[in-house]
mmCIF file of C-alpha atoms in Angstrom:
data_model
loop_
_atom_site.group_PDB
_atom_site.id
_atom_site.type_symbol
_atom_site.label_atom_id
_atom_site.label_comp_id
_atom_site.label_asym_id
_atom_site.label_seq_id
_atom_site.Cartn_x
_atom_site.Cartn_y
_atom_site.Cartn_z
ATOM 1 C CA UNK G 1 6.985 -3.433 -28.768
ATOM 2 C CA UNK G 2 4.689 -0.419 -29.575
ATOM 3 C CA UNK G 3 1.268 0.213 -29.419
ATOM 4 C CA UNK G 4 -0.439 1.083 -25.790
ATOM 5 C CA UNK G 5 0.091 -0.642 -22.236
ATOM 6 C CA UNK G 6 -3.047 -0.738 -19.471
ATOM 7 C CA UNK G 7 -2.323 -0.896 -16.046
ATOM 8 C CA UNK G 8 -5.378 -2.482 -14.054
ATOM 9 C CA UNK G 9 -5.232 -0.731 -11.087
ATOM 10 C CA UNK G 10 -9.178 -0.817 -9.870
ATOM 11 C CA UNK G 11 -9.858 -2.663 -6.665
ATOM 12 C CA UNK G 12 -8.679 -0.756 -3.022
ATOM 13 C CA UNK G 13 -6.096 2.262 -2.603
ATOM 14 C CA UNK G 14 -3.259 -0.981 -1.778
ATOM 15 C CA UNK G 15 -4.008 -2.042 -5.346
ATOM 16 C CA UNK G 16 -4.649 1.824 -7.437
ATOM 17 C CA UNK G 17 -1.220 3.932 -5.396
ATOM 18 C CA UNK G 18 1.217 1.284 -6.675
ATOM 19 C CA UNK G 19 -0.322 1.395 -10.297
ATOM 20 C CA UNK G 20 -0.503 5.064 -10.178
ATOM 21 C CA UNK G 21 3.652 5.108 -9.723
ATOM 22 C CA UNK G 22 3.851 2.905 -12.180
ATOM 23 C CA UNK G 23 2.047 5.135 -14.580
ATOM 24 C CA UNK G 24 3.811 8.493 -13.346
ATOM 25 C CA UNK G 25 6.769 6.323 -14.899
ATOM 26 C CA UNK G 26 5.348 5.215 -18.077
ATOM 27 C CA UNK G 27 4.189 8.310 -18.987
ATOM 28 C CA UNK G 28 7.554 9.685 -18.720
ATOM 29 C CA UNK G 29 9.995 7.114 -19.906
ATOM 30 C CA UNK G 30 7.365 5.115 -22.509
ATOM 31 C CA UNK G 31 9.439 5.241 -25.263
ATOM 32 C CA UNK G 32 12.753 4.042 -23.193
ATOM 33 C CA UNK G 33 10.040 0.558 -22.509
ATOM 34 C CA UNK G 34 8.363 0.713 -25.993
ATOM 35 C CA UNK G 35 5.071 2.213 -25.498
ATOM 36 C CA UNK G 36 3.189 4.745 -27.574
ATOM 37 C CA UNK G 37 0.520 5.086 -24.888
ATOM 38 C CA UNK G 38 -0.020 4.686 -21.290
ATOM 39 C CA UNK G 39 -3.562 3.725 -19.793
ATOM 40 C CA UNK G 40 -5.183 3.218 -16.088
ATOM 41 C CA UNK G 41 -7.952 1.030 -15.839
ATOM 42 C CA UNK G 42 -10.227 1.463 -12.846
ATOM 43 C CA UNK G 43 -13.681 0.968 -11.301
ATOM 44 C CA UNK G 44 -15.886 4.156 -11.527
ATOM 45 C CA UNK G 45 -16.758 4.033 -7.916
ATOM 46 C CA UNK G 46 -12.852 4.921 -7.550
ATOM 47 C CA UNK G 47 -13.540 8.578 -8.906
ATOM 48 C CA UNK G 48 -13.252 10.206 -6.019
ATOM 49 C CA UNK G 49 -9.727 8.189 -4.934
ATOM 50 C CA UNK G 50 -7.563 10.881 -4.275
ATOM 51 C CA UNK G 51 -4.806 9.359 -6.964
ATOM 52 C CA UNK G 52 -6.999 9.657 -9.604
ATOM 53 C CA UNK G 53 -8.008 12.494 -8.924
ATOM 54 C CA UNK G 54 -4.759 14.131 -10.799
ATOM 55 C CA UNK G 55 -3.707 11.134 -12.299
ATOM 56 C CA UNK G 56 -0.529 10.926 -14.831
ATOM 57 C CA UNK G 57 -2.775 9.326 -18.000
ATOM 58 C CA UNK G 58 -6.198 8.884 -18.821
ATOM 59 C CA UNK G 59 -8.170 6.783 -17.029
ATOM 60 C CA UNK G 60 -10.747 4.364 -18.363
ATOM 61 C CA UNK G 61 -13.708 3.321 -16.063
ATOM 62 C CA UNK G 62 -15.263 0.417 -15.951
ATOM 63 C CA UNK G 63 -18.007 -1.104 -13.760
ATOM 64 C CA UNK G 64 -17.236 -4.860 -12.901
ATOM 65 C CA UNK G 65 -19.805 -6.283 -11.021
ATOM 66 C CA UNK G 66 -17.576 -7.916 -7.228
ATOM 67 C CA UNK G 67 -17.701 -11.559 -7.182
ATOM 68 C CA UNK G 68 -19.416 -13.325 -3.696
ATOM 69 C CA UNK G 69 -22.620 -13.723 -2.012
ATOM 70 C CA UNK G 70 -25.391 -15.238 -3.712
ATOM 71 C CA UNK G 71 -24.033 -12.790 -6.843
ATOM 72 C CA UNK G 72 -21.847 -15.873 -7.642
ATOM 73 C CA UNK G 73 -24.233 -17.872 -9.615
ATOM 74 C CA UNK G 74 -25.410 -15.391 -12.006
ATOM 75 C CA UNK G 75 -21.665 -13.883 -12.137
ATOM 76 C CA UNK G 76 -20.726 -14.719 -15.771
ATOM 77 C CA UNK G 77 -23.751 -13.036 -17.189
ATOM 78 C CA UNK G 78 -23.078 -9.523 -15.108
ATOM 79 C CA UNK G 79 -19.849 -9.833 -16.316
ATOM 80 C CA UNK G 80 -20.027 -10.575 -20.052
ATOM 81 C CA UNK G 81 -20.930 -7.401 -20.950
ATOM 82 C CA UNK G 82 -18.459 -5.134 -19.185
ATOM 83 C CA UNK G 83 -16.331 -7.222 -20.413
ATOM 84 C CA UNK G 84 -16.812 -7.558 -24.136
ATOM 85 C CA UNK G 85 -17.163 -3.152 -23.629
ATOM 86 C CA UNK G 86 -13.080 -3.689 -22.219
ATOM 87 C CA UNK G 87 -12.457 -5.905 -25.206
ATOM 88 C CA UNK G 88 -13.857 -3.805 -27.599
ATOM 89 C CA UNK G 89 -12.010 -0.525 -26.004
ATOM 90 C CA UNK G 90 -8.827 -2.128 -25.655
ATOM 91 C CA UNK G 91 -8.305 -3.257 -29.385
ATOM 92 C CA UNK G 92 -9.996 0.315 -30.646
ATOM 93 C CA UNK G 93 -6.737 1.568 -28.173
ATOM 94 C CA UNK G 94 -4.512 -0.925 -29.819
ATOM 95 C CA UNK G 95 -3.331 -2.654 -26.164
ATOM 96 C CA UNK G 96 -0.358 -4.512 -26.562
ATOM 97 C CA UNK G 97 0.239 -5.304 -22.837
ATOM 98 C CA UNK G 98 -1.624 -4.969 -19.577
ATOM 99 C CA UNK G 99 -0.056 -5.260 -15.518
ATOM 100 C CA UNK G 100 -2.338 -6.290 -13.546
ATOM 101 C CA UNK G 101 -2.441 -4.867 -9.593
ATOM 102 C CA UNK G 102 -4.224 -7.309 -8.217
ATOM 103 C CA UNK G 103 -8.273 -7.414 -7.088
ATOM 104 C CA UNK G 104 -11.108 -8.597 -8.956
ATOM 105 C CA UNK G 105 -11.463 -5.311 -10.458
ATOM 106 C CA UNK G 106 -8.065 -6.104 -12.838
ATOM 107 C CA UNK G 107 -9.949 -9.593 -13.909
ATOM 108 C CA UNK G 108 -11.188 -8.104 -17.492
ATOM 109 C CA UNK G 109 -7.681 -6.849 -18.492
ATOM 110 C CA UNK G 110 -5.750 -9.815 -17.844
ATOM 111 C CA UNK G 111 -8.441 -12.239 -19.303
ATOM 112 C CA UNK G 112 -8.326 -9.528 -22.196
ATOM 113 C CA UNK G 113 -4.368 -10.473 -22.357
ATOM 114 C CA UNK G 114 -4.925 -14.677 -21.810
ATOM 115 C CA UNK G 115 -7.497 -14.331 -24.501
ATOM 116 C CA UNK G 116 -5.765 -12.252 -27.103
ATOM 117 C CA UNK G 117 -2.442 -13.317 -26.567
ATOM 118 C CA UNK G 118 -1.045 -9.919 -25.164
ATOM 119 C CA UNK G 119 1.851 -9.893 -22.720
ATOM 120 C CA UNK G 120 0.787 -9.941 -19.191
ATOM 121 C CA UNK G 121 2.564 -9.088 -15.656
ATOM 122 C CA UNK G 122 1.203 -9.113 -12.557
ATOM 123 C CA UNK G 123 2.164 -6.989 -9.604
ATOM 124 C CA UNK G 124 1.593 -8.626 -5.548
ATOM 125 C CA UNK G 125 2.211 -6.318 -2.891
ATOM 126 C CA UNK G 126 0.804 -8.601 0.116
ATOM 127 C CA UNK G 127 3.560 -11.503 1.715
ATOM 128 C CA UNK G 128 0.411 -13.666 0.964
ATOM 129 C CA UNK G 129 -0.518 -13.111 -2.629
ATOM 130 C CA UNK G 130 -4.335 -12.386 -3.634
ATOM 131 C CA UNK G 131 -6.515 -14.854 -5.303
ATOM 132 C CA UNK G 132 -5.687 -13.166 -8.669
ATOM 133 C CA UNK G 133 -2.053 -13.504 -8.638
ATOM 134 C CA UNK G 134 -2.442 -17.082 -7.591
ATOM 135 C CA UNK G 135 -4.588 -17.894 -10.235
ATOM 136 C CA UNK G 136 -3.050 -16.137 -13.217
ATOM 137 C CA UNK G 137 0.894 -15.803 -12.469
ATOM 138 C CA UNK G 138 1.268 -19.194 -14.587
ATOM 139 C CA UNK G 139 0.003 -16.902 -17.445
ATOM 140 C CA UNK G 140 1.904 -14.042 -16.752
ATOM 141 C CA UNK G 141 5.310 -13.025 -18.652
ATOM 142 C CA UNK G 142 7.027 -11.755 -14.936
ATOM 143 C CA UNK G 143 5.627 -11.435 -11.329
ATOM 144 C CA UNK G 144 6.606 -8.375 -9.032
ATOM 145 C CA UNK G 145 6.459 -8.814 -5.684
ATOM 146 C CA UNK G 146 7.103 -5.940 -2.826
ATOM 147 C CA UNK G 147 7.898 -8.225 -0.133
ATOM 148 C CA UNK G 148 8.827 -12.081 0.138
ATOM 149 C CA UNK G 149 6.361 -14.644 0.036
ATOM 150 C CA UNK G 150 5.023 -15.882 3.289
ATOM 151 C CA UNK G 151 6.964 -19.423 4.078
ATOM 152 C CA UNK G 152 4.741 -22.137 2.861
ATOM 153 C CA UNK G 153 3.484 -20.196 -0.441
ATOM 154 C CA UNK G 154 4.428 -21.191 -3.922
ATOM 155 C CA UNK G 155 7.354 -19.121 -4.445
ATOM 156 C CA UNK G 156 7.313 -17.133 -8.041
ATOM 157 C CA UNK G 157 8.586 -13.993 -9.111
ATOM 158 C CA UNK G 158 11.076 -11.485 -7.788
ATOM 159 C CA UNK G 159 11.166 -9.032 -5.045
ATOM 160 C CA UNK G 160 11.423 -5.436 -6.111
ATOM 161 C CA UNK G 161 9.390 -3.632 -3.557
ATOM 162 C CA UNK G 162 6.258 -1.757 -3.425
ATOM 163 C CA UNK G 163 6.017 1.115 -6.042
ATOM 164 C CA UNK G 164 5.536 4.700 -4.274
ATOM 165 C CA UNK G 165 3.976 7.763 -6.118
ATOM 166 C CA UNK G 166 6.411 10.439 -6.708
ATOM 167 C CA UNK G 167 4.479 13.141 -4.295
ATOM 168 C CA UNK G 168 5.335 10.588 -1.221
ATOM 169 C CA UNK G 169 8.870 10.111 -1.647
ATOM 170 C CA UNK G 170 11.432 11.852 0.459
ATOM 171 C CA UNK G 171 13.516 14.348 -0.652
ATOM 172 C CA UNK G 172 16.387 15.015 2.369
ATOM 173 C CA UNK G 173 18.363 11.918 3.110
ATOM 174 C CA UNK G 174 18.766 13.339 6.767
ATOM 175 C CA UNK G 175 14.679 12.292 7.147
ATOM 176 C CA UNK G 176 15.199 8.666 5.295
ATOM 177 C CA UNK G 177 17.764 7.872 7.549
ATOM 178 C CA UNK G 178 15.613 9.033 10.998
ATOM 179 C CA UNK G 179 18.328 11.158 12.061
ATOM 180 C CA UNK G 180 15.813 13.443 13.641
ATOM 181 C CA UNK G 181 15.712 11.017 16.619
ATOM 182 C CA UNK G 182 18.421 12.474 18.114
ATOM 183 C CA UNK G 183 16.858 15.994 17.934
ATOM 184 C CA UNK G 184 14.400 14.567 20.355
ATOM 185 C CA UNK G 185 16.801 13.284 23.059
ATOM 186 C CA UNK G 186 15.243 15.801 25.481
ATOM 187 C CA UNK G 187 11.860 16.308 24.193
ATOM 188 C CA UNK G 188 8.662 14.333 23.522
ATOM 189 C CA UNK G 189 8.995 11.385 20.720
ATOM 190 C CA UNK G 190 6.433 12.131 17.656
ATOM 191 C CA UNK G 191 4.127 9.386 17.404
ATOM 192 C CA UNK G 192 1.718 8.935 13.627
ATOM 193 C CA UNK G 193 -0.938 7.060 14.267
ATOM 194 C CA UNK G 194 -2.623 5.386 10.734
ATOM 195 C CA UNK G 195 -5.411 3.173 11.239
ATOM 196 C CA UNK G 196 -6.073 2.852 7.524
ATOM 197 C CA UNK G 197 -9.675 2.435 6.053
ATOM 198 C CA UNK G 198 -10.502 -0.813 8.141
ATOM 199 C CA UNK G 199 -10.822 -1.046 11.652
ATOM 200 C CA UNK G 200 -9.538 2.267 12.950
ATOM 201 C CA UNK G 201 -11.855 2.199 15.582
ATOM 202 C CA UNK G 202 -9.805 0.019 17.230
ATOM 203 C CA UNK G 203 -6.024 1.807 17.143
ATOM 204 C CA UNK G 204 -7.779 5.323 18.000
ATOM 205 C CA UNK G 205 -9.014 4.188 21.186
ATOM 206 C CA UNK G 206 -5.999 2.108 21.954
ATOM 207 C CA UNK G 207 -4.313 5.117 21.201
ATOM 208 C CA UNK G 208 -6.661 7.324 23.827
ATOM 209 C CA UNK G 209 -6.238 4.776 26.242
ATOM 210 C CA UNK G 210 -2.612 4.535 26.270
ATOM 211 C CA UNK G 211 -2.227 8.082 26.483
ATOM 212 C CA UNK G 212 -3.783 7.801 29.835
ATOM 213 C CA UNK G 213 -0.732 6.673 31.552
ATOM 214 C CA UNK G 214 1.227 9.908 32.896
ATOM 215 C CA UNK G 215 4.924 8.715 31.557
ATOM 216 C CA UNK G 216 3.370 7.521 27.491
ATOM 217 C CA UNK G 217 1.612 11.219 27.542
ATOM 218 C CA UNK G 218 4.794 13.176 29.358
ATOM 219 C CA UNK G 219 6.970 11.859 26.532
ATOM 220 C CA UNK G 220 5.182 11.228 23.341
ATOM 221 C CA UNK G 221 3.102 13.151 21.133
ATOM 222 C CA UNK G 222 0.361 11.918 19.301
ATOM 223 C CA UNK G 223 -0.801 12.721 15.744
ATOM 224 C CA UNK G 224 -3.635 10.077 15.202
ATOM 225 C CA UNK G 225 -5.289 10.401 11.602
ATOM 226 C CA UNK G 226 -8.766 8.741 12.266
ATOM 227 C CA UNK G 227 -10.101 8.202 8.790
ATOM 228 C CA UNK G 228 -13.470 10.863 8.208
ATOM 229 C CA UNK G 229 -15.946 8.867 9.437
ATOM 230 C CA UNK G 230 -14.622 8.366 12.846
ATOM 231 C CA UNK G 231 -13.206 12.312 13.196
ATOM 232 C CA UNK G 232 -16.041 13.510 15.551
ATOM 233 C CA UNK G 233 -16.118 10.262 17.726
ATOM 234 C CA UNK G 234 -12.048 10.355 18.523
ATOM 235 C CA UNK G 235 -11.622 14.030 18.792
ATOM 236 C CA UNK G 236 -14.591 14.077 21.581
ATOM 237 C CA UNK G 237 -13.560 11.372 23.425
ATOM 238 C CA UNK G 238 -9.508 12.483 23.063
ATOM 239 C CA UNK G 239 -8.387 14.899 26.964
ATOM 240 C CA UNK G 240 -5.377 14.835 26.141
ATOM 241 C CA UNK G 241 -2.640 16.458 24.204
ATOM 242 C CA UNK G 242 -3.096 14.610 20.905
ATOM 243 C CA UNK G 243 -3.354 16.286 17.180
ATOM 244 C CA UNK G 244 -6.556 14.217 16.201
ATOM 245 C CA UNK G 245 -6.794 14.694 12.448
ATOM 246 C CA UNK G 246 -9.060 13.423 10.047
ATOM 247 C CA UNK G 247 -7.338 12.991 6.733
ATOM 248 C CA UNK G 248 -4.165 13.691 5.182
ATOM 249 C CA UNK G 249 -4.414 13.944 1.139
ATOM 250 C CA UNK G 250 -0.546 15.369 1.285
ATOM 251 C CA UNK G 251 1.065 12.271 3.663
ATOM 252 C CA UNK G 252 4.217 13.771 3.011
ATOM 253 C CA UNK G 253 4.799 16.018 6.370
ATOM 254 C CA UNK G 254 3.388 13.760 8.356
ATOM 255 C CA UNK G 255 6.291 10.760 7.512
ATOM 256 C CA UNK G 256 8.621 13.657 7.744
ATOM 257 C CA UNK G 257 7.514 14.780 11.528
ATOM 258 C CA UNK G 258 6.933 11.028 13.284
ATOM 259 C CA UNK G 259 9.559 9.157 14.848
ATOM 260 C CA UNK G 260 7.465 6.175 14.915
ATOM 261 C CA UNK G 261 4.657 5.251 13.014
ATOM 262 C CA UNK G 262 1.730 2.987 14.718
ATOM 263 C CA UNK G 263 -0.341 1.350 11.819
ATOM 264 C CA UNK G 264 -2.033 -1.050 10.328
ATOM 265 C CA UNK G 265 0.085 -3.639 8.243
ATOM 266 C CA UNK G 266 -1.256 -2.808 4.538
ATOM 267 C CA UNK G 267 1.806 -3.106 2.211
ATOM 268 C CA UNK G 268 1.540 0.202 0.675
ATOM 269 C CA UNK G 269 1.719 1.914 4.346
ATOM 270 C CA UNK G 270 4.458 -0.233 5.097
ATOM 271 C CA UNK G 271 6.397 0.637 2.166
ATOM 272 C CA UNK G 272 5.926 4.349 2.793
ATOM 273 C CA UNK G 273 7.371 3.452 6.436
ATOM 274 C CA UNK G 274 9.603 1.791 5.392
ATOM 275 C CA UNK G 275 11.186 4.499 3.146
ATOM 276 C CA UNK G 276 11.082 6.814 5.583
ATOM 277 C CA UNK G 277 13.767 4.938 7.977
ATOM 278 C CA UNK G 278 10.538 4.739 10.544
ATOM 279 C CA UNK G 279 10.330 2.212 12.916
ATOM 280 C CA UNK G 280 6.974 0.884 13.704
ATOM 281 C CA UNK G 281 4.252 -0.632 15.681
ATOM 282 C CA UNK G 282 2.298 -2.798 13.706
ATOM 283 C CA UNK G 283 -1.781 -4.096 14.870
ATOM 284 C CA UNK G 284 -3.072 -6.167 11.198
ATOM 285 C CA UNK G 285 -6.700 -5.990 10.518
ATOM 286 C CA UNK G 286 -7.265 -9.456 12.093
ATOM 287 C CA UNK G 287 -10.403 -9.816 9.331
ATOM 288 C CA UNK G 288 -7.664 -9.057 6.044
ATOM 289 C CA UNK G 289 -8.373 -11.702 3.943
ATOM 290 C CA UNK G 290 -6.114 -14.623 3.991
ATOM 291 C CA UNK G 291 -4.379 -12.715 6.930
ATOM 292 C CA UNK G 292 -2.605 -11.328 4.632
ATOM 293 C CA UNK G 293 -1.608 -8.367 7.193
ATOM 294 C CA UNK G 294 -0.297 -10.588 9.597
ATOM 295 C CA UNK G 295 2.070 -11.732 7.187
ATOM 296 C CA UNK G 296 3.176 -8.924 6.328
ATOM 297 C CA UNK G 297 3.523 -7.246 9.439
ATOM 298 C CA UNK G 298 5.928 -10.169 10.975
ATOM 299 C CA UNK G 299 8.093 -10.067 7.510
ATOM 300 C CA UNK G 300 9.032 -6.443 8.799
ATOM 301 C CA UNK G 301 9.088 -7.985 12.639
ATOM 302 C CA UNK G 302 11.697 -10.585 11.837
ATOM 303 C CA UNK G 303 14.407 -7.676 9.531
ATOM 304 C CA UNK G 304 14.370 -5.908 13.537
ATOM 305 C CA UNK G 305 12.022 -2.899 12.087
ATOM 306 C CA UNK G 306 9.233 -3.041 13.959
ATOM 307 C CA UNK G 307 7.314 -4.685 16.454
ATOM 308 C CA UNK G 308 3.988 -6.792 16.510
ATOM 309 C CA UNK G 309 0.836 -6.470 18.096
ATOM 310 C CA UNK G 310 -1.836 -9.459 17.463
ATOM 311 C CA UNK G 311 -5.430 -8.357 19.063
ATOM 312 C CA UNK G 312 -9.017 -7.363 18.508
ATOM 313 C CA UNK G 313 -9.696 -5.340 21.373
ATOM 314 C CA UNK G 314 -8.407 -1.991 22.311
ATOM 315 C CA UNK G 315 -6.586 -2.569 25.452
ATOM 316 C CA UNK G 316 -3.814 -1.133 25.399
ATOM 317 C CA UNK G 317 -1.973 -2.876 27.291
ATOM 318 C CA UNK G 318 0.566 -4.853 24.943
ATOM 319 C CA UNK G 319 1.043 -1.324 23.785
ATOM 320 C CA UNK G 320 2.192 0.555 26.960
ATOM 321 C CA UNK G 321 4.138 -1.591 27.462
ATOM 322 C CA UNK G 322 5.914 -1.423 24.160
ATOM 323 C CA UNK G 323 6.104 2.612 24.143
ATOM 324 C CA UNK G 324 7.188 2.568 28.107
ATOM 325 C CA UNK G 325 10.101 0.102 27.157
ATOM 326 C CA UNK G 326 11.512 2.363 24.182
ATOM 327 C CA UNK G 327 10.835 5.683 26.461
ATOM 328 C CA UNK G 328 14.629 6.701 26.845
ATOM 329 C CA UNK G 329 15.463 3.757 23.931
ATOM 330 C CA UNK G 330 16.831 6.295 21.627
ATOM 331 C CA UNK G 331 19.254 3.980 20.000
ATOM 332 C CA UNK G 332 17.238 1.356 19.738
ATOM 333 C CA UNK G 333 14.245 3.003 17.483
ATOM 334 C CA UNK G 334 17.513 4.276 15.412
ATOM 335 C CA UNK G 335 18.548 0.825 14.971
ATOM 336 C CA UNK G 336 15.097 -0.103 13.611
ATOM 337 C CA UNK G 337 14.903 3.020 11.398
ATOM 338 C CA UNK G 338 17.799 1.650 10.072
ATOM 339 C CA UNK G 339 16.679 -1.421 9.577
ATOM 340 C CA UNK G 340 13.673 -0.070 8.195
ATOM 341 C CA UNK G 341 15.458 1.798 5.206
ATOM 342 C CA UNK G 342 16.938 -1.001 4.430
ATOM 343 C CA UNK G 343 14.317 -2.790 3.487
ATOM 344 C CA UNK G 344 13.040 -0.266 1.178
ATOM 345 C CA UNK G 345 13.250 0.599 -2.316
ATOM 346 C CA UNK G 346 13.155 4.542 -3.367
ATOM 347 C CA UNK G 347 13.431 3.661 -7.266
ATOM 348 C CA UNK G 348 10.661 0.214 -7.204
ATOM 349 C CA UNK G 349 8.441 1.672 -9.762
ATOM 350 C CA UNK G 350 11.193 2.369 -12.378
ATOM 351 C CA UNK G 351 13.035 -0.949 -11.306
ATOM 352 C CA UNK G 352 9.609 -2.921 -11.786
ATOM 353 C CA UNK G 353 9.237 -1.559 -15.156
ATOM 354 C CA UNK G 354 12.687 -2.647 -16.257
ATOM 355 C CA UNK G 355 12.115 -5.800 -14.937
ATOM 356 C CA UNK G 356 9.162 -6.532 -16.993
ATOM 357 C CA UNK G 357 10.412 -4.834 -20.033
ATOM 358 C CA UNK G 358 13.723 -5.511 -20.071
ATOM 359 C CA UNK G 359 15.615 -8.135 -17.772
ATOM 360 C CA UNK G 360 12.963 -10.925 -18.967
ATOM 361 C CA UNK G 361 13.721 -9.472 -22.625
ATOM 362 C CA UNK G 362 10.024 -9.858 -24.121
#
């Protein structure tokens, strides 16, 4: 195979990180898969997303119009023409294949691949897979998938894991295998706090409630990463002790200085987590679509690395209770950091690739 490859990475950061590791791979080892070229394909309101801000290839922007409301009737004519523009620009570019990340955003390359008879392979991150996968894996030459299907899900392709950029990954196996818990026998447990871009309302003042009780505050410290546009509202209504930050573009040192991670139950901050040897507390987004979160979350629940919260309020209740019972639980949290390694996959994004291009020999 020669020519160029696109990787449809356009819809939410769960969808473009992923496809961005994939590329940092491409680029580097596209002769060792058979490509002459290595292309992103995102939406142009993604500009600003900090991995493509620096990304590995070129990037080519489109502007798909997002399919619901009363937008559905009339959908087929917004789209035509973007489309036939991602036609046009993919033969000038000579596109032999296209992976598609899932989101509507990746529609126009994989109907691009149907149409023209291209090769086509799909990556799923989520434990329920998006309405893309499940429409188009019957098309597509191999599935990835980061986790294992949800039980009652048709079951397709094979579990690799989630791809992770290059910047994120470890380095010292003493931090991948959370022996730094033991450093903090005698001193206070380092809690990260992610509440991702939905809903962090919710886990920051869970967070600042919890931290009211005398033995959570006396033993664990708090570094709570609100998202931008709740900054001003957490940090004034934090008294305690806790490192309220806003955003992290380097998420590096923060993976490397928690203990535990309380989160959200995205896949791509799971499978960060997750190669870190952290255990976690995990709250979904209640509102995901297809509770997709949930899903995820109680995969990691059931392989003993991490434990599950299910609400929509911000008592914290459920969660004192948690963080009082693993207070002087050193062992235990090692256990799950444990079990959280071992659910990871350092080398997905090169494994993924060889999957696609070379087990299923296409």
């Amino acid at each position: 195979m020669s020519g160029s490859i696109i990787i449809a990475a356009g819809g939410t950061g769960g969808h473009i990180s992923p496809g961005v590791s994939l590329a940092e791979v491409l680029v580097e080892k596209g002769e060792q898969f058979g490509f002459d070229r290595v292309y992103l394909h995102s939406l142009i309101r993604n500009k600003d997303n900090p991995d493509l801000l620096s990304p590995p290839c070129e990037v080519l922007w489109h502007h798909i119009p997002q399919l619901g409301g009363l937008r559905t009737i009339v959908y087929p004519f917004l789209f035509i023409f973007p489309f036939l523009k991602t036609v046009f620009l993919f033969k000038k570019l000579k596109v032999e294949a296209v992976i598609g990340m899932g989101g509507y955003s990746s529609l126009p390359a994989i109907l691009y691949a149907i149409i023209w008879r291209k090769k086509l392979y799909l990556c799923e991150q989520n434990c329920i897979p998006g309405s893309i996968t499940r429409r188009f894996h019957g098309f597509a030459k191999a599935v990835a998938l980061s986790f294992p299907l949800a039980q009652g899900q048709k079951q397709f392709g094979k579990v690799i894991g989630n791809p992770l950029r290059k910047r994120i990954l470890p380095e010292h196996m003493g931090i991948r295998t959370n022996e730094n818990l033991h450093e903090n026998k005698k001193n206070n447990l380092n809690v990260l706090v992610l509440g991702g871009s939905q809903g962090a309302r919710q886990l920051n003042q869970m967070i600042l409630k919890a931290m009211e009780n005398k033995d959570i505050s006396a033993k664990y410290k708090f570094r709570i990463l609100t998202g931008t546009s709740l900054y001003d509202e957490t940090k004034s209504k934090s008294k305690e002790n806790a490192e309220i930050i806003s955003y992290a573009n380097d998420m590096k040192p923060n993976y490397e200085w928690a203990n535990l991670v309380i989160a959200r139950s995205g896949a791509g901050v799971i499978a960060e987590c997750l190669v870190f040897g952290l255990p976690m507390i995990l709250i979904p987004y209640p509102f995901a679509k297809d509770n997709h979160q949930k899903e995820n979350a109680l995969f990691v629940e059931s392989n003993g690395a991490a434990r599950v919260i299910h609400s929509t309020s911000d008592d914290p209740t459920p969660l004192v209770k948690i963080l009082l019972e693993w207070k002087e639980q050193f062992e235990v949290l090692k256990e799950m950091g444990h079990q959280s390694l071992s659910l990871s996959n350092i080398n997905a994004a090169y494994q993924t690739l060889n999957y696609f291009f070379k087990e299923t020999k296409i």
